[in-house]
Amino acid sequence: MNGQMSYMENHFDKRLNPTLLVDDAKSVISLLLNYYPSELQNEDSYKISKYAYGQDYHHVIKEKLKELLHFIQAEIGEVSGRAFVDSAPVLDKAWAAKSGLGWVGKNSNLITQKVGSFYFIAELIIDLELDYDTPTTDHCGSCTACLDACPTEAIVAPYVVDGSKCISYFTIELKDNLPQEMKGKFDDWMFGCDVCQDVCPWNRFSKPHNEPLFQANRDILNFSKSDWEEITFDTFQKVFKNSAVKRTKYEGLLRNINFLKD
């Protein structure tokens, strides 16, 4: 159910065995970083997933992980390891759940009772034995809010997401024309989608992040639909400088906007 995301089929052995990613690996340290914004977009706007409001999380978090590894080395001595931020065949959510940071919910996101699910997951895989944490319990209960709300019915069963039907897949990963049968089902999302998180009851506990690099460009918050429809390449470059939105490129964003407005 991965559509054109063929990279998900690669290196399955490494996904299951971190010692193939880091020599002599002994431990996976899973970490979370909140990205929930203090302000949301103008309501009369095409929507961008909240994780992409600020600077590209890959770069922001990679620097923090390097600092953490240096701290470990300074405190303990010679420790080898490697940082991962959604950029290698690592089972981010599975390792985080195994470490007790949350449970994988019915929308397939990692959820915690304390702060919901609006956070990034990253790892340090190191060659040091640690005192290990244990998994927590599932607290989705009988709730089906995410299944009921998904605009494209991509959550095909509890805990099972068909990635090839997800709005995030269509607006970011799919390079072809958007399928006509999805017309009118995108709920004005032009980059990513937060619906299954927005309706999750645990996200009522979300609190705004305190990372300056995740602060939104004011244009992202203030632009109206007409502003987005008229966006030029130069404005795209300015608004999304160092942004994860660059993954879809200017042409991809225009394709998404045109699909929404026609």
CSV table of C-alpha atoms in Angstrom, one decimal, residues 40-253:
chain,number,residue,atom,x,y,z
A,40,LEU,CA,-2.7,28.3,12.8
A,41,GLN,CA,-3.2,29.3,9.2
A,42,ASN,CA,-5.9,31.8,8.0
A,43,GLU,CA,-9.1,29.9,7.7
A,44,ASP,CA,-9.7,31.1,4.1
A,45,SER,CA,-6.6,29.3,2.9
A,46,TYR,CA,-5.3,26.1,1.3
A,47,LYS,CA,-3.8,24.1,4.0
A,48,ILE,CA,-0.3,23.0,4.9
A,49,SER,CA,0.5,20.3,7.4
A,50,LYS,CA,1.6,21.9,10.7
A,51,TYR,CA,5.0,20.1,10.7
A,52,ALA,CA,6.0,22.1,7.6
A,53,TYR,CA,5.2,25.6,9.0
A,54,GLY,CA,8.8,26.3,9.9
A,55,GLN,CA,12.3,25.2,8.8
A,56,ASP,CA,12.9,21.7,7.5
A,57,TYR,CA,12.8,19.4,10.6
A,58,HIS,CA,15.5,17.1,9.1
A,59,HIS,CA,18.2,19.8,9.5
A,60,VAL,CA,16.9,21.2,12.8
A,61,ILE,CA,16.8,17.8,14.6
A,62,LYS,CA,20.0,16.4,13.1
A,63,GLU,CA,21.9,19.2,14.7
A,64,LYS,CA,20.3,18.5,18.1
A,65,LEU,CA,21.1,14.8,17.8
A,66,LYS,CA,24.7,15.6,17.0
A,67,GLU,CA,24.8,17.7,20.2
A,68,LEU,CA,23.3,14.8,22.2
A,69,LEU,CA,25.9,12.4,20.8
A,70,HIS,CA,28.7,14.8,21.7
A,71,PHE,CA,27.3,15.1,25.2
A,72,ILE,CA,27.2,11.4,25.6
A,73,GLN,CA,30.8,11.1,24.4
A,74,ALA,CA,31.9,13.9,26.8
A,75,GLU,CA,30.2,12.3,29.8
A,76,ILE,CA,30.9,8.6,29.1
A,77,GLY,CA,33.9,8.4,26.7
A,78,GLU,CA,34.3,6.7,23.4
A,79,VAL,CA,30.7,5.9,22.1
A,80,SER,CA,30.0,5.5,18.4
A,81,GLY,CA,26.7,6.1,16.9
A,82,ARG,CA,24.6,7.6,14.2
A,83,ALA,CA,21.7,10.0,14.1
A,84,PHE,CA,18.5,9.3,12.1
A,85,VAL,CA,15.7,11.8,11.2
A,86,ASP,CA,13.3,10.2,8.9
A,87,SER,CA,16.1,9.7,6.4
A,88,ALA,CA,17.0,6.0,6.5
A,89,PRO,CA,15.3,2.6,6.7
A,90,VAL,CA,14.5,2.9,10.4
A,91,LEU,CA,11.2,1.9,12.0
A,92,ASP,CA,10.8,5.2,13.8
A,93,LYS,CA,7.3,4.5,15.3
A,94,ALA,CA,8.0,0.9,16.2
A,95,TRP,CA,11.2,1.7,18.1
A,96,ALA,CA,9.6,4.7,19.8
A,97,ALA,CA,6.7,2.5,20.9
A,98,LYS,CA,9.0,-0.2,22.1
A,99,SER,CA,10.8,2.4,24.2
A,100,GLY,CA,7.6,3.5,25.9
A,101,LEU,CA,7.3,7.0,24.3
A,102,GLY,CA,3.7,6.2,23.2
A,103,TRP,CA,1.6,3.7,21.4
A,104,VAL,CA,0.9,3.4,17.7
A,105,GLY,CA,-2.7,4.5,17.3
A,106,LYS,CA,-5.5,3.6,14.9
A,107,ASN,CA,-4.3,6.3,12.6
A,108,SER,CA,-0.8,4.7,12.6
A,109,ASN,CA,0.8,7.7,14.4
A,110,LEU,CA,2.6,7.5,17.6
A,111,ILE,CA,0.4,8.9,20.4
A,112,THR,CA,1.2,9.8,24.0
A,113,GLN,CA,-1.3,10.6,26.7
A,114,LYS,CA,0.7,13.7,27.7
A,115,VAL,CA,1.0,15.7,24.5
A,116,GLY,CA,-0.9,13.8,21.8
A,117,SER,CA,0.9,13.2,18.5
A,118,PHE,CA,2.1,16.5,17.0
A,119,TYR,CA,5.9,15.7,17.3
A,120,PHE,CA,8.7,14.4,15.2
A,121,ILE,CA,10.4,11.1,16.0
A,122,ALA,CA,14.2,10.7,15.7
A,123,GLU,CA,16.8,8.2,16.9
A,124,LEU,CA,20.4,7.8,18.0
A,125,ILE,CA,21.6,4.3,17.4
A,126,ILE,CA,24.7,3.7,19.5
A,127,ASP,CA,27.2,0.9,20.5
A,128,LEU,CA,26.4,1.3,24.3
A,129,GLU,CA,24.2,-0.9,26.5
A,130,LEU,CA,21.7,1.1,28.4
A,131,ASP,CA,18.9,0.6,31.0
A,132,TYR,CA,16.0,0.0,28.7
A,133,ASP,CA,12.4,1.3,29.0
A,134,THR,CA,9.4,-0.8,28.3
A,135,PRO,CA,6.3,-0.3,26.0
A,136,THR,CA,3.3,1.6,27.3
A,137,THR,CA,-0.3,0.5,26.8
A,138,ASP,CA,-2.7,1.3,24.0
A,139,HIS,CA,-5.3,4.0,24.9
A,140,CYS,CA,-7.3,4.3,21.7
A,141,GLY,CA,-10.1,2.3,23.2
A,142,SER,CA,-13.3,2.2,21.1
A,143,CYS,CA,-12.6,5.6,19.5
A,144,THR,CA,-12.8,5.7,15.7
A,145,ALA,CA,-12.6,9.4,15.2
A,146,CYS,CA,-9.6,9.2,12.8
A,147,LEU,CA,-11.2,6.4,10.7
A,148,ASP,CA,-14.4,8.4,10.4
A,149,ALA,CA,-12.8,11.7,9.6
A,150,CYS,CA,-10.2,10.7,6.9
A,151,PRO,CA,-11.3,12.5,3.8
A,152,THR,CA,-10.0,9.8,1.4
A,153,GLU,CA,-10.8,6.8,3.7
A,154,ALA,CA,-7.1,6.0,3.7
A,155,ILE,CA,-7.4,4.4,7.2
A,156,VAL,CA,-8.7,1.1,5.8
A,157,ALA,CA,-8.9,-0.6,9.2
A,158,PRO,CA,-7.9,0.3,12.8
A,159,TYR,CA,-4.1,0.6,12.8
A,160,VAL,CA,-3.9,0.1,9.0
A,161,VAL,CA,-3.3,3.0,6.6
A,162,ASP,CA,-3.3,2.6,2.9
A,163,GLY,CA,-0.4,5.0,2.1
A,164,SER,CA,-1.4,5.2,-1.6
A,165,LYS,CA,-4.8,6.8,-0.6
A,166,CYS,CA,-3.4,9.3,1.9
A,167,ILE,CA,-3.6,13.0,1.1
A,168,SER,CA,0.0,13.5,2.3
A,169,TYR,CA,1.0,10.9,-0.3
A,170,PHE,CA,-0.9,12.5,-3.1
A,171,THR,CA,0.3,16.1,-2.4
A,172,ILE,CA,3.9,15.3,-1.6
A,173,GLU,CA,5.1,11.9,-2.9
A,174,LEU,CA,3.1,11.3,-6.0
A,175,LYS,CA,4.8,12.8,-9.0
A,176,ASP,CA,2.1,12.0,-11.6
A,177,ASN,CA,-1.1,13.8,-12.1
A,178,LEU,CA,-3.5,13.6,-9.2
A,179,PRO,CA,-6.3,11.0,-9.8
A,180,GLN,CA,-9.6,12.5,-10.8
A,181,GLU,CA,-11.5,10.1,-8.6
A,182,MET,CA,-10.0,12.0,-5.6
A,183,LYS,CA,-11.4,15.3,-6.9
A,184,GLY,CA,-13.2,17.2,-4.1
A,185,LYS,CA,-11.8,14.9,-1.3
A,186,PHE,CA,-8.7,16.8,-0.3
A,187,ASP,CA,-10.5,19.2,2.1
A,188,ASP,CA,-8.3,22.1,0.8
A,189,TRP,CA,-5.0,20.4,1.8
A,190,MET,CA,-2.2,21.5,-0.6
A,191,PHE,CA,0.7,20.0,1.3
A,192,GLY,CA,0.2,17.1,3.7
A,193,CYS,CA,-2.8,16.5,5.9
A,194,ASP,CA,-3.5,16.7,9.6
A,195,VAL,CA,-7.1,15.5,9.7
A,196,CYS,CA,-6.5,12.2,11.6
A,197,GLN,CA,-4.4,14.1,14.2
A,198,ASP,CA,-6.7,17.1,14.4
A,199,VAL,CA,-9.7,14.9,15.4
A,200,CYS,CA,-7.7,12.7,17.8
A,201,PRO,CA,-9.0,13.3,21.4
A,202,TRP,CA,-5.4,13.0,22.8
A,203,ASN,CA,-4.4,16.1,20.8
A,204,ARG,CA,-6.4,18.3,23.1
A,205,PHE,CA,-3.3,18.1,25.3
A,206,SER,CA,-1.1,19.5,22.6
A,207,LYS,CA,0.9,22.5,23.7
A,208,PRO,CA,2.8,25.0,21.4
A,209,HIS,CA,6.4,24.2,20.8
A,210,ASN,CA,9.3,26.4,21.9
A,211,GLU,CA,11.6,25.9,19.0
A,212,PRO,CA,12.3,29.2,17.2
A,213,LEU,CA,13.3,27.4,14.0
A,214,PHE,CA,9.8,25.9,13.7
A,215,GLN,CA,8.1,29.4,13.8
A,216,ALA,CA,6.0,29.8,10.7
A,217,ASN,CA,6.7,32.3,8.0
A,218,ARG,CA,4.0,35.0,8.4
A,219,ASP,CA,2.9,34.5,4.7
A,220,ILE,CA,2.1,30.8,5.5
A,221,LEU,CA,-0.3,31.9,8.3
A,222,ASN,CA,-1.8,34.9,6.5
A,223,PHE,CA,-2.1,34.0,2.8
A,224,SER,CA,-5.6,33.5,1.4
A,225,LYS,CA,-6.6,31.1,-1.3
A,226,SER,CA,-6.2,33.8,-3.9
A,227,ASP,CA,-2.7,34.5,-2.7
A,228,TRP,CA,-1.7,30.9,-3.1
A,229,GLU,CA,-3.3,30.7,-6.5
A,230,GLU,CA,-1.2,33.6,-7.6
A,231,ILE,CA,2.1,32.4,-6.0
A,232,THR,CA,5.2,33.0,-8.2
A,233,PHE,CA,8.4,30.9,-8.2
A,234,ASP,CA,10.2,33.7,-6.5
A,235,THR,CA,7.6,34.0,-3.7
A,236,PHE,CA,7.7,30.2,-3.3
A,237,GLN,CA,11.4,30.3,-2.9
A,238,LYS,CA,11.1,33.1,-0.3
A,239,VAL,CA,8.2,31.7,1.7
A,240,PHE,CA,9.6,28.1,1.8
A,241,LYS,CA,13.3,28.8,2.1
A,242,ASN,CA,14.8,25.9,4.2
A,243,SER,CA,11.3,24.4,4.3
A,244,ALA,CA,10.1,20.8,4.0
A,245,VAL,CA,7.6,22.1,1.4
A,246,LYS,CA,10.4,22.2,-1.1
A,247,ARG,CA,10.1,18.5,-1.4
A,248,THR,CA,7.0,18.9,-3.6
A,249,LYS,CA,8.7,21.7,-5.6
A,250,TYR,CA,7.0,24.8,-7.0
A,251,GLU,CA,5.5,22.8,-9.9
A,252,GLY,CA,4.1,20.2,-7.5
A,253,LEU,CA,2.5,22.8,-5.2
